[in-house]
Amino acid sequence: MIDARRATVALFVMLQLAGVARADGDAARGEARFQDCAPCHKLEAGANNVGPSLHSIFTRKAGELADFRYSPAIKRSGIIWTPETLDKFVTDPQALVPTNRMPYAGMAGAGDRADLIAYLQNTTK
């Protein structure tokens, strides 16, 4: 019985580590991770670039900024940006929203994504 309980706990821990980004991301490390995004995205309101401004991204509907030309796929996605949806998108943008125009292969590391999201939560308000 004890071995089964340990195995269950070990399996649960492994699944958690392999799953979505950690909730305890580090914003300072996230600033460095943002360098992958910075060539296309700005953090200031109204500062669109190749990609839309990320200012006030959380709780915003995907494709909502009037002054940016989004792909039809993003506009149709129905996504509301939350830490969870952003985590899924940054993992593999084409898997979550096929045919979107963002030319980014994704960020594989859950810890890296958690750090990035923590940084964005602190800087995009």
PDB file of C-alpha atoms in Angstrom:
ATOM      1  CA  MET A   1       0.000   0.000   0.000  1.00  0.00           C
ATOM      2  CA  ILE A   2       2.791   2.422   0.868  1.00  0.00           C
ATOM      3  CA  ASP A   3       4.650   1.645  -2.392  1.00  0.00           C
ATOM      4  CA  ALA A   4       1.496   2.329  -4.404  1.00  0.00           C
ATOM      5  CA  ARG A   5       1.016   5.635  -2.594  1.00  0.00           C
ATOM      6  CA  ARG A   6       4.624   6.662  -3.270  1.00  0.00           C
ATOM      7  CA  ALA A   7       4.273   5.695  -6.907  1.00  0.00           C
ATOM      8  CA  THR A   8       1.091   7.755  -7.184  1.00  0.00           C
ATOM      9  CA  VAL A   9       2.747  10.790  -5.595  1.00  0.00           C
ATOM     10  CA  ALA A  10       5.808  10.410  -7.829  1.00  0.00           C
ATOM     11  CA  LEU A  11       3.613  10.170 -10.924  1.00  0.00           C
ATOM     12  CA  PHE A  12       1.649  13.266  -9.877  1.00  0.00           C
ATOM     13  CA  VAL A  13       4.864  15.261  -9.361  1.00  0.00           C
ATOM     14  CA  MET A  14       6.233  14.174 -12.747  1.00  0.00           C
ATOM     15  CA  LEU A  15       3.015  15.170 -14.495  1.00  0.00           C
ATOM     16  CA  GLN A  16       3.048  18.566 -12.815  1.00  0.00           C
ATOM     17  CA  LEU A  17       6.650  19.199 -13.860  1.00  0.00           C
ATOM     18  CA  ALA A  18       5.914  18.215 -17.454  1.00  0.00           C
ATOM     19  CA  GLY A  19       2.690  20.240 -17.683  1.00  0.00           C
ATOM     20  CA  VAL A  20       1.927  23.922 -18.002  1.00  0.00           C
ATOM     21  CA  ALA A  21       4.189  26.710 -16.904  1.00  0.00           C
ATOM     22  CA  ARG A  22       4.922  27.063 -13.225  1.00  0.00           C
ATOM     23  CA  ALA A  23       2.836  29.618 -11.405  1.00  0.00           C
ATOM     24  CA  ASP A  24       5.969  30.886  -9.647  1.00  0.00           C
ATOM     25  CA  GLY A  25       7.755  32.420 -12.609  1.00  0.00           C
ATOM     26  CA  ASP A  26      10.608  34.832 -11.992  1.00  0.00           C
ATOM     27  CA  ALA A  27      10.040  38.222 -13.620  1.00  0.00           C
ATOM     28  CA  ALA A  28      13.768  39.070 -13.666  1.00  0.00           C
ATOM     29  CA  ARG A  29      14.526  35.928 -15.667  1.00  0.00           C
ATOM     30  CA  GLY A  30      11.417  36.647 -17.738  1.00  0.00           C
ATOM     31  CA  GLU A  31      12.878  39.949 -18.852  1.00  0.00           C
ATOM     32  CA  ALA A  32      15.716  38.006 -20.464  1.00  0.00           C
ATOM     33  CA  ARG A  33      13.216  35.584 -22.039  1.00  0.00           C
ATOM     34  CA  PHE A  34      11.339  38.563 -23.494  1.00  0.00           C
ATOM     35  CA  GLN A  35      14.355  39.213 -25.715  1.00  0.00           C
ATOM     36  CA  ASP A  36      12.967  36.441 -27.944  1.00  0.00           C
ATOM     37  CA  CYS A  37       9.781  38.525 -28.330  1.00  0.00           C
ATOM     38  CA  ALA A  38      11.236  42.051 -28.407  1.00  0.00           C
ATOM     39  CA  PRO A  39      12.143  42.139 -32.116  1.00  0.00           C
ATOM     40  CA  CYS A  40       8.426  41.971 -32.941  1.00  0.00           C
ATOM     41  CA  HIS A  41       6.511  43.108 -29.831  1.00  0.00           C
ATOM     42  CA  LYS A  42       6.649  46.275 -27.748  1.00  0.00           C
ATOM     43  CA  LEU A  43       5.271  46.748 -24.238  1.00  0.00           C
ATOM     44  CA  GLU A  44       4.080  50.335 -24.549  1.00  0.00           C
ATOM     45  CA  ALA A  45       0.455  51.183 -25.336  1.00  0.00           C
ATOM     46  CA  GLY A  46      -0.059  51.830 -29.047  1.00  0.00           C
ATOM     47  CA  ALA A  47       3.488  50.756 -29.931  1.00  0.00           C
ATOM     48  CA  ASN A  48       2.770  48.136 -32.548  1.00  0.00           C
ATOM     49  CA  ASN A  49       5.644  46.656 -34.495  1.00  0.00           C
ATOM     50  CA  VAL A  50       5.692  43.538 -36.656  1.00  0.00           C
ATOM     51  CA  GLY A  51       3.520  42.138 -33.863  1.00  0.00           C
ATOM     52  CA  PRO A  52       0.915  43.963 -31.782  1.00  0.00           C
ATOM     53  CA  SER A  53       1.716  45.848 -28.595  1.00  0.00           C
ATOM     54  CA  LEU A  54       1.549  43.612 -25.553  1.00  0.00           C
ATOM     55  CA  HIS A  55       0.454  46.481 -23.302  1.00  0.00           C
ATOM     56  CA  SER A  56      -2.611  45.367 -21.294  1.00  0.00           C
ATOM     57  CA  ILE A  57      -2.580  41.956 -22.956  1.00  0.00           C
ATOM     58  CA  PHE A  58      -4.070  40.079 -20.021  1.00  0.00           C
ATOM     59  CA  THR A  59      -7.886  39.821 -20.288  1.00  0.00           C
ATOM     60  CA  ARG A  60      -7.753  41.274 -23.810  1.00  0.00           C
ATOM     61  CA  LYS A  61      -9.383  39.357 -26.634  1.00  0.00           C
ATOM     62  CA  ALA A  62      -6.978  38.142 -29.328  1.00  0.00           C
ATOM     63  CA  GLY A  63      -7.187  40.308 -32.426  1.00  0.00           C
ATOM     64  CA  GLU A  64      -8.822  43.185 -30.598  1.00  0.00           C
ATOM     65  CA  LEU A  65      -6.461  46.127 -31.154  1.00  0.00           C
ATOM     66  CA  ALA A  66      -8.023  48.312 -33.829  1.00  0.00           C
ATOM     67  CA  ASP A  67      -4.691  49.698 -35.021  1.00  0.00           C
ATOM     68  CA  PHE A  68      -3.046  46.351 -35.806  1.00  0.00           C
ATOM     69  CA  ARG A  69      -3.637  44.068 -38.792  1.00  0.00           C
ATOM     70  CA  TYR A  70      -4.097  40.582 -37.315  1.00  0.00           C
ATOM     71  CA  SER A  71      -4.283  37.321 -39.207  1.00  0.00           C
ATOM     72  CA  PRO A  72      -7.807  36.028 -39.801  1.00  0.00           C
ATOM     73  CA  ALA A  73      -6.892  32.982 -37.700  1.00  0.00           C
ATOM     74  CA  ILE A  74      -6.133  35.116 -34.626  1.00  0.00           C
ATOM     75  CA  LYS A  75      -9.295  37.165 -35.110  1.00  0.00           C
ATOM     76  CA  ARG A  76     -11.403  33.984 -35.283  1.00  0.00           C
ATOM     77  CA  SER A  77      -9.615  32.245 -32.407  1.00  0.00           C
ATOM     78  CA  GLY A  78     -11.899  33.536 -29.644  1.00  0.00           C
ATOM     79  CA  ILE A  79      -8.923  33.557 -27.270  1.00  0.00           C
ATOM     80  CA  ILE A  80      -8.986  35.781 -24.221  1.00  0.00           C
ATOM     81  CA  TRP A  81      -5.385  36.286 -23.119  1.00  0.00           C
ATOM     82  CA  THR A  82      -4.776  34.945 -19.637  1.00  0.00           C
ATOM     83  CA  PRO A  83      -1.550  33.520 -18.223  1.00  0.00           C
ATOM     84  CA  GLU A  84      -2.864  30.061 -19.119  1.00  0.00           C
ATOM     85  CA  THR A  85      -3.810  30.851 -22.720  1.00  0.00           C
ATOM     86  CA  LEU A  86      -0.594  32.786 -23.276  1.00  0.00           C
ATOM     87  CA  ASP A  87       1.354  29.803 -21.918  1.00  0.00           C
ATOM     88  CA  LYS A  88      -0.348  27.503 -24.439  1.00  0.00           C
ATOM     89  CA  PHE A  89       0.173  29.959 -27.289  1.00  0.00           C
ATOM     90  CA  VAL A  90       3.851  30.607 -26.563  1.00  0.00           C
ATOM     91  CA  THR A  91       4.457  26.851 -26.288  1.00  0.00           C
ATOM     92  CA  ASP A  92       3.471  26.369 -29.934  1.00  0.00           C
ATOM     93  CA  PRO A  93       1.603  29.229 -31.626  1.00  0.00           C
ATOM     94  CA  GLN A  94       0.699  27.196 -34.708  1.00  0.00           C
ATOM     95  CA  ALA A  95      -0.721  24.322 -32.646  1.00  0.00           C
ATOM     96  CA  LEU A  96      -3.064  26.613 -30.716  1.00  0.00           C
ATOM     97  CA  VAL A  97      -4.001  28.865 -33.655  1.00  0.00           C
ATOM     98  CA  PRO A  98      -3.192  27.169 -36.967  1.00  0.00           C
ATOM     99  CA  THR A  99      -2.325  29.529 -39.843  1.00  0.00           C
ATOM    100  CA  ASN A 100      -1.639  32.521 -37.593  1.00  0.00           C
ATOM    101  CA  ARG A 101       1.045  34.851 -38.962  1.00  0.00           C
ATOM    102  CA  MET A 102       3.419  34.759 -36.000  1.00  0.00           C
ATOM    103  CA  PRO A 103       6.686  33.239 -37.267  1.00  0.00           C
ATOM    104  CA  TYR A 104       7.769  31.787 -33.933  1.00  0.00           C
ATOM    105  CA  ALA A 105       8.453  28.103 -33.335  1.00  0.00           C
ATOM    106  CA  GLY A 106       7.556  28.282 -29.648  1.00  0.00           C
ATOM    107  CA  MET A 107       9.203  28.207 -26.242  1.00  0.00           C
ATOM    108  CA  ALA A 108       9.516  24.607 -25.070  1.00  0.00           C
ATOM    109  CA  GLY A 109      10.559  25.122 -21.451  1.00  0.00           C
ATOM    110  CA  ALA A 110       7.699  25.456 -18.964  1.00  0.00           C
ATOM    111  CA  GLY A 111       9.967  27.369 -16.585  1.00  0.00           C
ATOM    112  CA  ASP A 112      11.014  29.787 -19.320  1.00  0.00           C
ATOM    113  CA  ARG A 113       7.364  30.420 -20.184  1.00  0.00           C
ATOM    114  CA  ALA A 114       6.477  30.951 -16.526  1.00  0.00           C
ATOM    115  CA  ASP A 115       9.281  33.484 -16.218  1.00  0.00           C
ATOM    116  CA  LEU A 116       8.173  35.287 -19.384  1.00  0.00           C
ATOM    117  CA  ILE A 117       4.563  35.423 -18.219  1.00  0.00           C
ATOM    118  CA  ALA A 118       5.591  36.718 -14.784  1.00  0.00           C
ATOM    119  CA  TYR A 119       7.551  39.482 -16.514  1.00  0.00           C
ATOM    120  CA  LEU A 120       4.646  40.371 -18.787  1.00  0.00           C
ATOM    121  CA  GLN A 121       2.226  40.431 -15.850  1.00  0.00           C
ATOM    122  CA  ASN A 122       4.479  42.951 -14.112  1.00  0.00           C
ATOM    123  CA  THR A 123       5.222  45.178 -17.096  1.00  0.00           C
ATOM    124  CA  THR A 124       2.150  45.255 -19.324  1.00  0.00           C
ATOM    125  CA  LYS A 125      -0.421  46.739 -16.957  1.00  0.00           C
TER     126      LYS A 125
END
